Short mmCIF file of N, CA and C in Angstrom, two decimals:
data_model
loop_
_atom_site.label_atom_id
_atom_site.label_comp_id
_atom_site.label_asym_id
_atom_site.label_seq_id
_atom_site.Cartn_x
_atom_site.Cartn_y
_atom_site.Cartn_z
N UNK A 1 133.21 72.93 79.75
CA UNK A 1 133.93 74.18 79.90
C UNK A 1 134.11 74.58 80.54
N UNK A 2 135.39 74.89 81.93
CA UNK A 2 135.50 75.48 82.98
C UNK A 2 135.71 77.25 82.60
N UNK A 3 135.94 78.18 83.32
CA UNK A 3 135.73 79.39 82.93
C UNK A 3 137.22 79.71 83.69
N UNK A 4 137.36 80.88 83.35
CA UNK A 4 139.24 81.40 83.76
C UNK A 4 137.91 81.97 85.23
N UNK A 5 139.36 82.32 86.51
CA UNK A 5 138.30 83.75 86.80
C UNK A 5 138.35 85.07 86.16
N UNK A 6 139.12 85.76 85.15
CA UNK A 6 138.88 86.08 84.28
C UNK A 6 137.37 86.80 83.55
N UNK A 7 137.23 85.57 83.41
CA UNK A 7 136.03 85.03 82.38
C UNK A 7 134.64 85.03 83.20
N UNK A 8 134.32 84.53 84.31
CA UNK A 8 134.15 84.61 85.15
C UNK A 8 133.36 86.26 85.87
N UNK A 9 134.65 86.54 86.46
CA UNK A 9 133.91 88.19 86.50
C UNK A 9 134.31 89.04 85.48
N UNK A 10 134.60 88.75 84.31
CA UNK A 10 133.68 89.49 82.88
C UNK A 10 132.50 89.36 82.81
N UNK A 11 131.52 87.87 83.04
CA UNK A 11 130.54 87.30 82.90
C UNK A 11 129.95 87.70 84.26
N UNK A 12 130.39 87.81 85.64
CA UNK A 12 129.60 88.86 86.44
C UNK A 12 129.60 89.89 85.82
N UNK A 13 130.25 91.46 85.69
CA UNK A 13 130.51 92.39 85.14
C UNK A 13 129.30 92.68 84.63
N UNK A 14 129.23 91.43 83.25
CA UNK A 14 127.99 91.28 82.13
C UNK A 14 126.53 91.58 82.68
N UNK A 15 126.93 90.67 83.44
CA UNK A 15 125.33 90.40 84.18
C UNK A 15 124.60 91.54 84.65
N UNK A 16 125.93 92.45 85.48
CA UNK A 16 125.41 93.33 86.67
C UNK A 16 124.54 94.63 85.61
N UNK A 17 125.33 94.80 84.56
CA UNK A 17 124.60 95.51 83.38
C UNK A 17 123.30 95.38 82.53
N UNK A 18 123.64 94.16 82.97
CA UNK A 18 121.78 93.66 82.61
C UNK A 18 121.64 93.91 83.83
N UNK A 19 121.45 93.59 84.42
CA UNK A 19 119.63 93.87 85.78
C UNK A 19 120.20 95.03 86.07
N UNK A 20 120.91 95.79 85.67
CA UNK A 20 120.77 97.34 85.38
C UNK A 20 119.89 97.92 84.38
N UNK A 21 120.21 97.17 83.33
CA UNK A 21 119.31 97.72 82.31
C UNK A 21 117.66 97.27 82.34
N UNK A 22 117.59 95.83 83.12
CA UNK A 22 116.24 95.54 83.34
C UNK A 22 115.85 97.20 84.26
N UNK A 23 116.73 97.38 84.82
CA UNK A 23 115.84 97.69 86.41
C UNK A 23 115.79 99.42 85.45
N UNK A 24 116.66 99.50 84.29
CA UNK A 24 116.02 101.05 84.04
C UNK A 24 115.02 101.05 82.84
N UNK A 25 114.27 99.98 82.37
CA UNK A 25 113.45 99.11 81.78
C UNK A 25 112.33 99.23 82.98
N UNK A 26 112.01 98.62 83.97
CA UNK A 26 110.99 98.41 84.38
C UNK A 26 110.48 99.81 85.29
N UNK A 27 111.51 100.83 85.85
CA UNK A 27 111.23 101.90 86.13
C UNK A 27 110.39 102.96 85.19
N UNK A 28 110.90 102.29 83.68
CA UNK A 28 110.78 103.66 82.78
C UNK A 28 109.20 103.59 82.03
N UNK A 29 109.39 102.26 82.23
CA UNK A 29 107.60 101.29 81.82
C UNK A 29 106.55 101.82 83.35
N UNK A 30 107.03 102.08 84.26
CA UNK A 30 105.78 102.19 85.49
C UNK A 30 105.88 103.99 85.67
N UNK A 31 107.08 104.45 84.91
CA UNK A 31 106.99 106.31 84.82
C UNK A 31 105.67 106.52 83.68
N UNK A 32 105.80 105.73 82.51
CA UNK A 32 105.25 105.78 81.47
C UNK A 32 103.79 106.24 81.41
N UNK A 33 103.41 104.90 82.39
CA UNK A 33 102.63 104.27 81.95
C UNK A 33 100.90 104.79 83.46
N UNK A 34 101.98 105.40 84.40
CA UNK A 34 101.73 105.54 85.79
C UNK A 34 101.23 107.51 84.83
N UNK A 35 101.75 107.93 84.39
CA UNK A 35 102.03 109.59 83.80
C UNK A 35 100.26 109.43 82.33
N UNK A 36 100.86 108.51 81.76
CA UNK A 36 99.51 108.27 80.71
C UNK A 36 98.47 107.98 81.56
N UNK A 37 97.98 107.09 82.66
CA UNK A 37 96.55 107.12 83.38
C UNK A 37 96.70 107.77 84.22
N UNK A 38 97.19 109.30 84.67
CA UNK A 38 96.67 110.35 85.62
C UNK A 38 96.16 111.33 84.99
N UNK A 39 96.93 111.71 83.24
CA UNK A 39 96.80 112.16 81.81
C UNK A 39 95.31 112.41 81.23
N UNK A 40 95.24 110.68 81.81
CA UNK A 40 93.20 110.43 80.90
C UNK A 40 92.60 110.40 82.18
N UNK A 41 93.13 110.28 83.26
CA UNK A 41 92.34 110.73 84.96
C UNK A 41 91.54 111.94 84.78
N UNK A 42 92.57 112.94 83.62
CA UNK A 42 92.29 114.54 84.29
C UNK A 42 91.99 114.77 83.21
N UNK A 43 91.74 114.18 81.86
CA UNK A 43 91.03 114.76 81.11
C UNK A 43 89.34 114.52 81.07
N UNK A 44 89.67 112.53 81.70
CA UNK A 44 88.11 112.72 81.68
C UNK A 44 87.33 113.06 82.87
N UNK A 45 88.60 113.83 83.54
CA UNK A 45 87.53 114.70 85.21
C UNK A 45 86.75 115.96 84.23
N UNK A 46 87.88 116.69 82.96
CA UNK A 46 87.41 117.48 82.65
C UNK A 46 85.97 117.31 81.09
N UNK A 47 85.43 116.28 81.20
CA UNK A 47 84.46 116.25 79.77
C UNK A 47 82.99 116.13 79.96
N UNK A 48 82.59 116.66 79.48
CA UNK A 48 80.88 116.83 79.91
C UNK A 48 80.08 115.85 79.45
N UNK A 49 80.60 114.60 79.04
CA UNK A 49 79.16 113.68 78.67
C UNK A 49 79.90 112.45 79.92
N UNK A 50 79.06 112.32 80.36
CA UNK A 50 78.96 111.41 81.91
C UNK A 50 79.51 109.59 81.25
N UNK A 51 78.93 109.52 80.18
CA UNK A 51 79.79 107.99 79.81
C UNK A 51 81.01 108.71 79.62
N UNK A 52 81.47 109.29 78.62
CA UNK A 52 82.92 108.96 78.36
C UNK A 52 83.80 109.25 79.14
N UNK A 53 83.50 110.39 80.88
CA UNK A 53 84.01 110.36 81.41
C UNK A 53 84.45 108.87 82.37
N UNK A 54 82.62 108.65 82.53
CA UNK A 54 83.39 106.94 82.91
C UNK A 54 84.31 106.64 82.81
N UNK A 55 83.96 106.09 81.08
CA UNK A 55 84.96 105.86 80.29
C UNK A 55 86.14 105.63 80.31
N UNK A 56 87.05 107.10 80.60
CA UNK A 56 87.91 107.75 80.82
C UNK A 56 88.48 107.54 82.23
N UNK A 57 88.02 107.01 83.29
CA UNK A 57 88.68 106.94 84.12
C UNK A 57 88.54 105.39 84.80
N UNK A 58 87.98 104.97 84.26
CA UNK A 58 88.15 103.29 83.84
C UNK A 58 89.90 103.29 83.14
N UNK A 59 89.53 103.67 82.33
CA UNK A 59 90.78 103.65 80.87
C UNK A 59 92.33 103.73 81.86
N UNK A 60 92.00 105.18 82.45
CA UNK A 60 93.22 105.17 83.46
C UNK A 60 93.49 104.50 84.86
N UNK A 61 92.11 103.50 85.14
CA UNK A 61 92.73 102.49 86.25
C UNK A 61 93.24 102.20 85.40
N UNK A 62 92.67 101.25 84.69
CA UNK A 62 93.48 100.32 84.07
C UNK A 62 94.66 100.44 82.54
N UNK A 63 94.97 101.62 82.75
CA UNK A 63 96.46 101.79 82.15
C UNK A 63 97.36 101.65 83.36
N UNK A 64 96.66 102.06 84.30
CA UNK A 64 97.99 101.90 85.51
C UNK A 64 97.71 100.79 85.55
N UNK A 65 97.40 100.15 86.30
CA UNK A 65 97.36 98.46 86.20
C UNK A 65 98.32 97.35 85.63
N UNK A 66 98.17 97.88 83.79
CA UNK A 66 99.14 97.70 82.96
C UNK A 66 100.13 97.75 83.26
N UNK A 67 100.09 99.03 83.23
CA UNK A 67 101.47 99.38 83.65
C UNK A 67 102.32 98.43 85.11
N UNK A 68 101.70 98.80 86.17
CA UNK A 68 102.39 97.82 86.44
C UNK A 68 102.27 96.28 87.05
N UNK A 69 101.49 95.95 86.20
CA UNK A 69 101.73 94.55 85.94
C UNK A 69 103.53 94.12 84.29
N UNK A 70 103.77 94.51 83.90
CA UNK A 70 104.51 94.90 83.34
C UNK A 70 105.55 95.33 83.84
N UNK A 71 105.51 96.28 84.96
CA UNK A 71 106.86 96.83 86.36
C UNK A 71 106.95 95.46 86.64
N UNK A 72 106.22 94.70 87.18
CA UNK A 72 106.16 93.47 88.45
C UNK A 72 106.63 92.12 87.44
N UNK A 73 106.58 92.27 85.42
CA UNK A 73 107.19 91.36 85.19
C UNK A 73 108.79 91.21 84.51
N UNK A 74 109.05 92.57 84.46
CA UNK A 74 110.39 93.02 84.81
C UNK A 74 111.41 92.91 86.32
N UNK A 75 110.50 93.13 87.02
CA UNK A 75 111.19 92.82 88.27
C UNK A 75 111.69 91.74 88.52
N UNK A 76 110.45 90.60 88.48
CA UNK A 76 110.53 89.24 88.72
C UNK A 76 111.72 88.53 87.74
N UNK A 77 111.99 89.57 86.94
CA UNK A 77 112.95 88.69 85.43
C UNK A 77 114.13 89.52 86.53
N UNK A 78 114.34 90.82 87.19
CA UNK A 78 115.28 91.33 87.38
C UNK A 78 115.99 90.35 89.32
N UNK A 79 114.98 89.84 89.89
CA UNK A 79 114.91 89.14 91.07
C UNK A 79 115.88 87.68 90.81
N UNK A 80 115.24 87.31 89.39
CA UNK A 80 116.30 86.07 88.47
C UNK A 80 117.16 85.85 88.38
N UNK A 81 117.43 87.20 87.95
CA UNK A 81 119.10 87.53 87.26
C UNK A 81 119.65 87.85 88.52
N UNK A 82 119.48 88.94 89.25
CA UNK A 82 119.60 88.36 91.30
C UNK A 82 120.44 87.53 92.07
N UNK A 83 119.63 86.45 91.46
CA UNK A 83 119.31 85.00 92.52
C UNK A 83 120.87 84.22 91.23
N UNK A 84 121.09 84.86 90.44
CA UNK A 84 121.67 84.47 89.40
C UNK A 84 123.56 84.30 89.84
N UNK A 85 123.27 85.63 90.07
CA UNK A 85 124.24 86.79 89.89
C UNK A 85 124.46 86.31 91.74
N UNK A 86 123.79 85.97 93.19
CA UNK A 86 124.48 85.75 93.87
C UNK A 86 125.16 84.50 93.90
N UNK A 87 123.95 83.08 92.77
CA UNK A 87 124.82 81.82 92.16
C UNK A 87 126.60 82.23 92.37
N UNK A 88 126.43 83.55 91.45
CA UNK A 88 128.14 83.30 90.60
C UNK A 88 128.93 84.30 91.35
N UNK A 89 128.51 84.53 92.60
CA UNK A 89 129.36 85.80 93.93
C UNK A 89 129.68 84.29 94.60
N UNK A 90 128.92 83.40 95.13
CA UNK A 90 129.33 82.11 96.29
C UNK A 90 130.45 81.83 94.98
N UNK A 91 130.15 81.17 94.04
CA UNK A 91 131.84 80.58 93.20
C UNK A 91 132.61 81.21 93.84
N UNK A 92 132.51 82.69 93.20
CA UNK A 92 134.32 83.93 92.91
C UNK A 92 134.15 84.60 94.72
N UNK A 93 133.80 83.97 95.78
CA UNK A 93 133.24 84.65 97.12
C UNK A 93 133.58 86.18 96.56
N UNK A 94 132.31 86.86 96.16
CA UNK A 94 132.06 88.43 96.11
C UNK A 94 130.93 88.35 96.91
N UNK A 95 130.11 89.46 97.71
CA UNK A 95 128.71 89.28 98.65
C UNK A 95 128.41 90.56 98.03
N UNK A 96 128.47 91.43 97.26
CA UNK A 96 127.74 92.43 96.96
C UNK A 96 125.79 92.35 96.70
N UNK A 97 125.45 90.76 95.51
CA UNK A 97 123.95 90.78 95.95
C UNK A 97 123.73 90.67 97.29
N UNK A 98 124.63 89.40 98.12
CA UNK A 98 124.38 89.56 99.53
C UNK A 98 124.13 90.40 100.24
N UNK A 99 125.10 91.82 99.83
CA UNK A 99 124.76 92.75 100.70
C UNK A 99 123.96 93.35 100.45
N UNK A 100 123.41 93.73 99.64
CA UNK A 100 122.43 94.53 99.19
C UNK A 100 121.06 93.94 99.84
N UNK A 101 120.59 93.06 99.62
CA UNK A 101 119.95 91.73 100.15
C UNK A 101 119.57 92.06 101.83
N UNK A 102 120.61 92.60 102.31
CA UNK A 102 120.57 92.04 103.19
C UNK A 102 120.73 94.00 104.02
N UNK A 103 120.51 94.38 103.43
CA UNK A 103 120.98 96.08 104.05
C UNK A 103 119.64 96.93 103.60
N UNK A 104 119.36 96.23 102.01
CA UNK A 104 118.30 97.21 101.56
C UNK A 104 116.94 96.82 101.65
N UNK A 105 117.07 95.98 100.92
CA UNK A 105 115.02 94.78 101.03
C UNK A 105 115.00 94.64 102.00
N UNK A 106 115.21 94.46 103.63
CA UNK A 106 114.45 93.99 104.21
C UNK A 106 113.69 95.39 104.57
N UNK A 107 114.11 96.63 104.84
CA UNK A 107 113.92 97.90 105.38
C UNK A 107 112.62 99.01 104.99
N UNK A 108 111.61 98.84 105.38
CA UNK A 108 110.74 99.62 105.07
C UNK A 108 110.29 99.36 104.50
N UNK A 109 108.77 99.48 103.87
CA UNK A 109 108.10 99.13 102.66
C UNK A 109 108.60 98.84 101.24
N UNK A 110 108.12 97.89 100.67
CA UNK A 110 108.58 97.42 99.27
C UNK A 110 108.14 98.36 98.57
N UNK A 111 108.70 98.13 97.32
CA UNK A 111 108.44 98.85 96.20
C UNK A 111 107.35 98.07 95.58
N UNK A 112 106.99 97.77 95.82
CA UNK A 112 105.45 96.38 94.88
C UNK A 112 104.08 96.84 96.34
N UNK A 113 104.43 96.98 97.65
CA UNK A 113 103.39 97.27 98.20
C UNK A 113 103.16 99.05 97.34
N UNK A 114 104.04 99.39 98.47
CA UNK A 114 103.79 101.39 97.23
C UNK A 114 102.96 101.55 96.71
N UNK A 115 103.21 100.41 95.75
CA UNK A 115 102.61 100.97 94.11
C UNK A 115 101.51 100.23 94.19
N UNK A 116 100.82 99.15 94.68
CA UNK A 116 99.68 98.42 94.61
C UNK A 116 99.23 99.41 95.92
N UNK A 117 99.46 100.01 97.37
CA UNK A 117 98.45 101.21 98.02
C UNK A 117 98.26 101.90 96.72
N UNK A 118 99.51 102.64 96.46
CA UNK A 118 98.88 104.03 95.43
C UNK A 118 98.21 103.26 94.58
N UNK A 119 97.99 102.08 93.91
CA UNK A 119 96.39 102.34 92.99
C UNK A 119 95.59 102.09 93.29
N UNK A 120 95.63 101.38 94.50
CA UNK A 120 94.43 101.31 95.01
C UNK A 120 93.93 102.81 95.02
N UNK A 121 94.29 103.20 95.81
CA UNK A 121 93.98 104.96 96.70
C UNK A 121 93.59 105.69 95.16
N UNK A 122 94.55 105.27 94.16
CA UNK A 122 93.71 106.21 92.74
C UNK A 122 92.62 106.15 92.02
N UNK A 123 92.31 104.17 92.23
CA UNK A 123 91.15 103.92 91.90
C UNK A 123 89.94 104.32 92.69
N UNK A 124 89.83 104.24 94.21
CA UNK A 124 88.75 105.05 94.81
C UNK A 124 88.65 106.54 94.58
N UNK A 125 89.67 107.25 94.12
CA UNK A 125 89.74 108.50 93.79
C UNK A 125 89.19 108.45 92.65
N UNK A 126 89.72 107.75 91.53
CA UNK A 126 89.21 107.59 90.47
C UNK A 126 87.60 107.71 90.14
N UNK A 127 87.29 106.16 91.24
CA UNK A 127 85.74 106.46 91.10
C UNK A 127 84.63 107.20 91.81
N UNK A 128 85.63 107.77 93.00
CA UNK A 128 84.79 108.98 93.93
C UNK A 128 84.53 109.77 92.97
N UNK A 129 85.31 110.05 92.07
CA UNK A 129 85.38 111.50 91.68
C UNK A 129 84.48 111.33 90.23
N UNK A 130 84.14 109.69 90.22
CA UNK A 130 82.94 110.00 88.70
C UNK A 130 81.97 110.23 89.70
N UNK A 131 82.22 109.49 90.51
CA UNK A 131 80.41 109.57 91.02
C UNK A 131 79.69 110.93 92.12
N UNK A 132 81.36 111.61 92.58
CA UNK A 132 80.75 113.16 92.86
C UNK A 132 81.21 113.86 91.63
N UNK A 133 80.35 115.06 90.88
CA UNK A 133 81.13 115.83 90.18
C UNK A 133 81.87 117.46 91.25
N UNK A 134 83.17 116.99 90.47
CA UNK A 134 83.58 118.19 91.57
C UNK A 134 83.47 119.24 90.18
#
Protein backbone atom coordinates (compact mmCIF):
# COMPACT_ATOMS: atom_id res chain seq x y z
CA UNK A 1 0.00 0.00 0.00
CA UNK A 2 1.51 3.29 -1.16
CA UNK A 3 0.89 6.41 0.91
CA UNK A 4 0.03 9.74 -0.62
CA UNK A 5 2.38 12.68 -0.12
CA UNK A 6 0.08 14.26 2.47
CA UNK A 7 -0.05 10.97 4.39
CA UNK A 8 3.75 10.71 4.25
CA UNK A 9 4.08 14.30 5.46
CA UNK A 10 1.61 13.60 8.29
CA UNK A 11 3.56 10.48 9.31
CA UNK A 12 6.80 12.47 9.15
CA UNK A 13 5.39 15.19 11.41
CA UNK A 14 4.13 12.60 13.89
CA UNK A 15 7.56 10.98 13.97
CA UNK A 16 9.19 14.38 14.56
CA UNK A 17 6.84 14.87 17.52
CA UNK A 18 7.65 11.36 18.79
CA UNK A 19 11.39 12.07 18.48
CA UNK A 20 10.91 15.28 20.46
CA UNK A 21 9.07 13.42 23.22
CA UNK A 22 11.90 10.86 23.43
CA UNK A 23 14.38 13.71 23.80
CA UNK A 24 12.33 15.27 26.57
CA UNK A 25 12.15 11.91 28.35
CA UNK A 26 15.89 11.25 28.07
CA UNK A 27 16.77 14.69 29.48
CA UNK A 28 14.18 14.41 32.25
CA UNK A 29 15.64 11.05 33.27
CA UNK A 30 19.24 12.29 33.41
CA UNK A 31 18.22 15.44 35.30
CA UNK A 32 16.27 13.47 37.93
CA UNK A 33 19.01 10.88 38.41
CA UNK A 34 21.82 13.44 38.62
CA UNK A 35 19.82 15.45 41.15
CA UNK A 36 19.07 12.34 43.22
CA UNK A 37 22.69 11.25 43.02
CA UNK A 38 24.02 14.60 44.18
CA UNK A 39 21.45 14.71 46.99
CA UNK A 40 22.59 11.30 48.25
CA UNK A 41 26.22 12.42 48.02
CA UNK A 42 25.57 15.59 50.04
CA UNK A 43 23.69 13.65 52.72
CA UNK A 44 26.50 11.07 52.85
CA UNK A 45 29.00 13.84 53.56
CA UNK A 46 27.03 14.80 56.68
CA UNK A 47 26.82 11.28 58.11
CA UNK A 48 28.74 10.57 61.31
CA UNK A 49 28.83 6.84 60.69
CA UNK A 50 31.75 6.10 58.35
CA UNK A 51 30.18 2.94 56.90
CA UNK A 52 26.90 4.71 56.18
CA UNK A 53 28.87 7.55 54.55
CA UNK A 54 30.71 5.10 52.27
CA UNK A 55 27.44 3.39 51.43
CA UNK A 56 25.85 6.76 50.62
CA UNK A 57 28.70 7.77 48.34
CA UNK A 58 28.62 4.45 46.51
CA UNK A 59 24.83 4.69 46.22
CA UNK A 60 25.20 8.20 44.77
CA UNK A 61 27.66 6.93 42.17
CA UNK A 62 25.38 3.99 41.28
CA UNK A 63 22.39 6.32 40.89
CA UNK A 64 24.39 8.60 38.57
CA UNK A 65 25.49 5.73 36.32
CA UNK A 66 22.01 4.17 36.32
CA UNK A 67 20.66 7.51 35.10
CA UNK A 68 23.37 7.60 32.43
CA UNK A 69 22.48 4.08 31.24
CA UNK A 70 18.79 5.01 30.99
CA UNK A 71 19.66 8.29 29.24
CA UNK A 72 21.80 6.35 26.76
CA UNK A 73 18.98 3.88 26.12
CA UNK A 74 16.62 6.70 25.16
CA UNK A 75 19.42 8.36 23.17
CA UNK A 76 19.79 5.16 21.12
CA UNK A 77 16.05 5.09 20.50
CA UNK A 78 16.19 8.75 19.46
CA UNK A 79 19.03 8.01 17.03
CA UNK A 80 17.03 5.13 15.54
CA UNK A 81 14.01 7.39 15.00
CA UNK A 82 16.29 10.06 13.48
CA UNK A 83 17.71 7.49 11.07
CA UNK A 84 14.20 6.49 10.01
CA UNK A 85 13.28 10.16 9.59
CA UNK A 86 16.32 10.63 7.35
CA UNK A 87 15.10 7.78 5.16
CA UNK A 88 11.65 9.39 4.95
CA UNK A 89 13.28 12.70 4.09
CA UNK A 90 15.18 11.12 1.21
CA UNK A 91 11.92 9.76 -0.19
CA UNK A 92 10.22 13.15 0.13
CA UNK A 93 13.14 15.48 -0.65
CA UNK A 94 13.31 16.97 2.86
CA UNK A 95 16.70 17.75 4.33
CA UNK A 96 16.01 18.74 7.96
CA UNK A 97 17.63 15.74 9.71
CA UNK A 98 20.58 15.82 7.29
CA UNK A 99 21.02 19.52 8.03
CA UNK A 100 20.97 18.87 11.79
CA UNK A 101 23.50 16.06 11.44
CA UNK A 102 25.89 18.14 9.38
CA UNK A 103 25.58 21.42 11.30
CA UNK A 104 25.15 20.43 14.92
CA UNK A 105 26.45 16.98 15.74
CA UNK A 106 30.07 17.10 14.58
CA UNK A 107 30.82 20.33 16.48
CA UNK A 108 32.50 20.18 19.85
CA UNK A 109 32.17 17.53 22.51
CA UNK A 110 29.27 15.13 22.40
CA UNK A 111 26.78 15.06 25.24
CA UNK A 112 27.77 11.48 25.97
CA UNK A 113 31.44 12.40 26.39
CA UNK A 114 30.49 15.33 28.65
CA UNK A 115 28.32 13.05 30.81
CA UNK A 116 30.99 10.33 31.00
CA UNK A 117 33.67 12.87 31.92
CA UNK A 118 31.37 14.41 34.53
CA UNK A 119 30.60 10.96 35.90
CA UNK A 120 34.28 10.09 36.25
CA UNK A 121 35.00 13.42 37.97
CA UNK A 122 31.97 12.85 40.19
CA UNK A 123 33.24 9.38 41.15
CA UNK A 124 36.68 10.74 41.98
CA UNK A 125 35.19 13.52 44.13
CA UNK A 126 32.89 11.06 45.91
CA UNK A 127 35.71 8.62 46.61
CA UNK A 128 38.20 11.31 47.68
CA UNK A 129 35.58 12.77 50.01
CA UNK A 130 35.16 9.32 51.55
CA UNK A 131 38.89 8.98 52.13
CA UNK A 132 39.55 12.53 53.29
CA UNK A 133 37.09 13.83 55.86
CA UNK A 134 36.22 17.47 55.18
